[in-house]
Amino acid sequence: MSGLLQGKKVLVTGAGRGIGLAIARQFAAQGAALWLNGRDDVEIARVAEALHADFGVSCLPLCFDVAEPKAVKQAFQRLFTETRQLDVLVNNAGILDDALIGMVQQQQIERTFSTNSYSTLYCSQYAARLMQRAGGGQCHQHDIDYWSGGKFGPSCLCRQQGGSDRYYPVTGQGAGCQPDPGQCHCPGFY
C-alpha cells in the first residue's frame, strides 16, 4: 500500500460510524496506519478488520471511553508502548443525548460535556506528549467551542512544528487556525 500518508500513524476517536468512520476511511485510503477508537470493542474490531481488508493498511482497535480520564491515560500508555509514534490525532468522538431543555438531567449534562468537550483536552494532552517525543504531529478537533471577547466561536489545538501547543480561534472560511494556517486545521468549521 502506498499513499500520501504512508508511514504515518493516526488515532481517530469515535471511528465506529458516521463522520469518524468516513475520516478513518480517508486516512486508510492514503496509506496511514490507524488506531481506531470506540466504546464497543466488538464493533470497533469489526471496523478495523473491514478497513484493513479494504485498504491493506494496519488498522488496530483501541477501545476506551474518551470521557474517562483514566481510560484515556491507559490508552495512550498502550499507544506509547506499542508504537512510540503518533502523527495525527482526530478528536471526533461525540454524543448527542437529545432531550427537551426542561427535561435534561444533570447526569446527561455531565456526560455530554465529558464526551464532547473535556475528552478533547484529555486526548490532546496525551497525544501532544507522544507527538513531542516523536518530533511533531497534528491534533484535529472536530467540534469544540471557545469563549473569548464575549462571543462563541470554533477553535482548535494546534501543534506547531518544533513549537508549543496552543488554542487558536479559527479564522475565515476554511482557513484553519492562526497564526499559521499551514500547520493547523479544524475540519468542519467553515
Short mmCIF file of C-alpha atoms in Angstrom, two decimals:
data_model
loop_
_atom_site.label_atom_id
_atom_site.label_comp_id
_atom_site.label_asym_id
_atom_site.label_seq_id
_atom_site.Cartn_x
_atom_site.Cartn_y
_atom_site.Cartn_z
CA MET A 1 0.00 0.00 0.00
CA SER A 2 1.31 3.43 -0.89
CA GLY A 3 -0.19 6.85 -0.47
CA LEU A 4 0.28 10.37 0.69
CA LEU A 5 0.24 9.29 4.36
CA GLN A 6 2.34 6.13 4.07
CA GLY A 7 4.21 5.58 7.35
CA LYS A 8 2.03 7.99 9.36
CA LYS A 9 0.25 6.76 12.50
CA VAL A 10 -3.23 8.15 13.12
CA LEU A 11 -5.69 7.83 16.02
CA VAL A 12 -9.32 8.61 15.20
CA THR A 13 -11.73 8.78 18.15
CA GLY A 14 -15.34 7.86 17.53
CA ALA A 15 -14.29 5.86 14.46
CA GLY A 16 -17.02 3.23 14.64
CA ARG A 17 -19.54 5.04 12.44
CA GLY A 18 -20.57 8.29 10.83
CA ILE A 19 -18.01 11.06 10.42
CA GLY A 20 -15.33 9.19 12.37
CA LEU A 21 -15.59 6.18 10.09
CA ALA A 22 -15.52 8.41 7.00
CA ILE A 23 -12.38 10.15 8.31
CA ALA A 24 -10.74 6.79 9.07
CA ARG A 25 -11.55 5.55 5.54
CA GLN A 26 -9.90 8.63 4.03
CA PHE A 27 -6.74 8.18 6.10
CA ALA A 28 -6.65 4.45 5.21
CA ALA A 29 -7.08 5.24 1.52
CA GLN A 30 -3.95 7.37 1.75
CA GLY A 31 -1.91 4.62 3.40
CA ALA A 32 -1.91 5.73 7.05
CA ALA A 33 -1.67 3.14 9.82
CA LEU A 34 -4.74 3.56 12.01
CA TRP A 35 -5.69 3.20 15.64
CA LEU A 36 -9.48 3.26 15.78
CA ASN A 37 -11.28 4.30 18.94
CA GLY A 38 -14.77 3.43 20.04
CA ARG A 39 -16.59 2.22 23.16
CA ASP A 40 -17.92 -1.04 21.69
CA ASP A 41 -14.95 -3.42 21.43
CA VAL A 42 -16.74 -5.86 19.10
CA GLU A 43 -17.89 -3.14 16.70
CA ILE A 44 -14.57 -1.25 16.61
CA ALA A 45 -12.71 -4.55 15.98
CA ARG A 46 -15.10 -5.28 13.09
CA VAL A 47 -14.48 -1.82 11.61
CA ALA A 48 -10.70 -2.26 11.96
CA GLU A 49 -10.85 -5.61 10.15
CA ALA A 50 -13.01 -4.16 7.36
CA LEU A 51 -10.70 -1.18 6.79
CA HIS A 52 -7.66 -3.47 6.76
CA ALA A 53 -9.39 -5.70 4.18
CA ASP A 54 -10.47 -2.73 2.03
CA PHE A 55 -7.20 -0.77 2.07
CA GLY A 56 -4.46 -3.17 3.18
CA VAL A 57 -3.20 -0.88 5.94
CA SER A 58 -2.68 -1.60 9.62
CA CYS A 59 -5.93 -0.86 11.48
CA LEU A 60 -5.95 -1.63 15.17
CA PRO A 61 -8.88 -1.20 17.56
CA LEU A 62 -8.30 0.86 20.69
CA CYS A 63 -11.44 0.52 22.79
CA PHE A 64 -11.84 3.12 25.55
CA ASP A 65 -14.27 5.79 26.68
CA VAL A 66 -12.84 9.21 25.82
CA ALA A 67 -14.90 10.75 28.64
CA GLU A 68 -12.98 8.77 31.28
CA PRO A 69 -9.58 10.39 32.08
CA LYS A 70 -8.08 7.15 33.45
CA ALA A 71 -9.16 5.20 30.35
CA VAL A 72 -7.63 7.87 28.09
CA LYS A 73 -4.36 7.72 30.00
CA GLN A 74 -4.24 3.91 29.77
CA ALA A 75 -4.99 4.01 26.04
CA PHE A 76 -2.18 6.46 25.35
CA GLN A 77 0.18 4.41 27.53
CA ARG A 78 -0.66 1.45 25.30
CA LEU A 79 -0.01 3.56 22.20
CA PHE A 80 3.35 4.62 23.60
CA THR A 81 4.31 1.05 24.49
CA GLU A 82 3.29 -0.40 21.13
CA THR A 83 4.26 2.30 18.66
CA ARG A 84 6.08 5.24 20.29
CA GLN A 85 4.74 7.33 17.42
CA LEU A 86 1.57 9.31 16.74
CA ASP A 87 1.44 11.72 13.83
CA VAL A 88 -2.23 12.71 13.85
CA LEU A 89 -4.99 12.72 16.44
CA VAL A 90 -8.52 13.29 15.16
CA ASN A 91 -10.75 14.20 18.12
CA ASN A 92 -14.05 13.16 16.59
CA ALA A 93 -15.90 11.28 19.35
CA GLY A 94 -19.09 12.94 20.49
CA ILE A 95 -22.58 12.21 21.74
CA LEU A 96 -25.98 13.80 21.46
CA ASP A 97 -28.30 12.90 24.32
CA ASP A 98 -31.42 14.52 22.97
CA ALA A 99 -33.97 15.87 25.44
CA LEU A 100 -36.27 18.84 25.90
CA ILE A 101 -34.41 21.64 27.71
CA GLY A 102 -36.73 21.44 30.70
CA MET A 103 -36.20 17.68 30.97
CA VAL A 104 -32.40 17.47 30.78
CA GLN A 105 -30.95 15.73 33.81
CA GLN A 106 -27.67 16.68 35.48
CA GLN A 107 -26.20 13.30 34.55
CA GLN A 108 -26.94 13.97 30.84
CA ILE A 109 -25.23 17.37 31.02
CA GLU A 110 -22.13 15.94 32.69
CA ARG A 111 -21.89 13.02 30.24
CA THR A 112 -22.31 15.30 27.23
CA PHE A 113 -19.65 17.77 28.38
CA SER A 114 -17.29 14.97 29.40
CA THR A 115 -17.55 13.33 26.00
CA ASN A 116 -17.80 16.36 23.73
CA SER A 117 -15.52 18.86 25.44
CA TYR A 118 -13.32 17.50 28.22
CA SER A 119 -12.33 14.41 26.24
CA THR A 120 -10.82 16.63 23.55
CA LEU A 121 -8.46 18.07 26.12
CA TYR A 122 -7.69 14.70 27.71
CA CYS A 123 -6.76 13.12 24.38
CA SER A 124 -4.90 16.19 23.11
CA GLN A 125 -2.74 16.37 26.25
CA TYR A 126 -1.51 12.80 25.92
CA ALA A 127 -1.24 12.99 22.13
CA ALA A 128 0.88 16.15 22.34
CA ARG A 129 3.31 14.39 24.69
CA LEU A 130 3.58 11.40 22.39
CA MET A 131 3.98 13.62 19.33
CA GLN A 132 6.62 15.73 21.02
CA ARG A 133 8.72 12.64 21.75
CA ALA A 134 8.43 11.63 18.09
CA GLY A 135 9.29 15.10 16.76
CA GLY A 136 5.89 16.53 15.82
CA GLY A 137 2.34 15.83 14.68
CA GLN A 138 -1.11 17.38 14.44
CA CYS A 139 -4.27 17.34 16.55
CA HIS A 140 -7.52 17.89 14.69
CA GLN A 141 -10.63 18.87 16.63
CA HIS A 142 -13.91 18.02 15.02
CA ASP A 143 -16.16 20.15 17.22
CA ILE A 144 -15.06 22.44 20.04
CA ASP A 145 -16.10 25.95 21.05
CA TYR A 146 -14.22 28.66 22.87
CA TRP A 147 -15.39 31.68 24.81
CA SER A 148 -13.48 34.84 24.03
CA GLY A 149 -14.35 38.51 23.89
CA GLY A 150 -17.99 37.91 24.71
CA LYS A 151 -18.76 35.59 21.79
CA PHE A 152 -18.63 31.90 20.97
CA GLY A 153 -16.69 30.54 18.05
CA PRO A 154 -14.80 27.48 16.87
CA SER A 155 -11.24 26.81 17.94
CA CYS A 156 -8.63 24.12 17.69
CA LEU A 157 -5.46 22.88 19.31
CA CYS A 158 -2.52 23.47 17.03
CA ARG A 159 0.71 21.54 17.15
CA GLN A 160 3.36 23.80 15.69
CA GLN A 161 6.40 22.06 14.22
CA GLY A 162 9.10 22.40 16.85
CA GLY A 163 6.88 24.76 18.85
CA SER A 164 4.30 24.62 21.57
CA ASP A 165 0.66 23.58 21.72
CA ARG A 166 -1.84 26.44 21.72
CA TYR A 167 -5.55 27.01 21.24
CA TYR A 168 -6.39 29.48 18.48
CA PRO A 169 -9.68 30.73 17.08
CA VAL A 170 -10.50 29.58 13.58
CA THR A 171 -10.36 32.43 11.10
CA GLY A 172 -12.16 32.85 7.80
CA GLN A 173 -13.91 30.28 5.69
CA GLY A 174 -11.98 27.04 6.00
CA ALA A 175 -8.79 28.94 6.76
CA GLY A 176 -7.73 26.83 9.72
CA CYS A 177 -6.11 28.46 12.74
CA GLN A 178 -3.97 31.44 13.47
CA PRO A 179 -1.11 32.19 13.45
CA ASP A 180 -0.07 29.50 10.96
CA PRO A 181 -2.92 28.09 8.87
CA GLY A 182 -0.48 25.73 7.13
CA GLN A 183 0.17 23.77 10.32
CA CYS A 184 -3.29 23.62 11.90
CA HIS A 185 -6.66 22.61 10.55
CA CYS A 186 -10.07 22.27 12.12
CA PRO A 187 -12.31 20.15 9.91
CA GLY A 188 -15.97 21.03 10.00
CA PHE A 189 -15.62 24.78 10.62
CA TYR A 190 -16.48 26.98 7.65
#
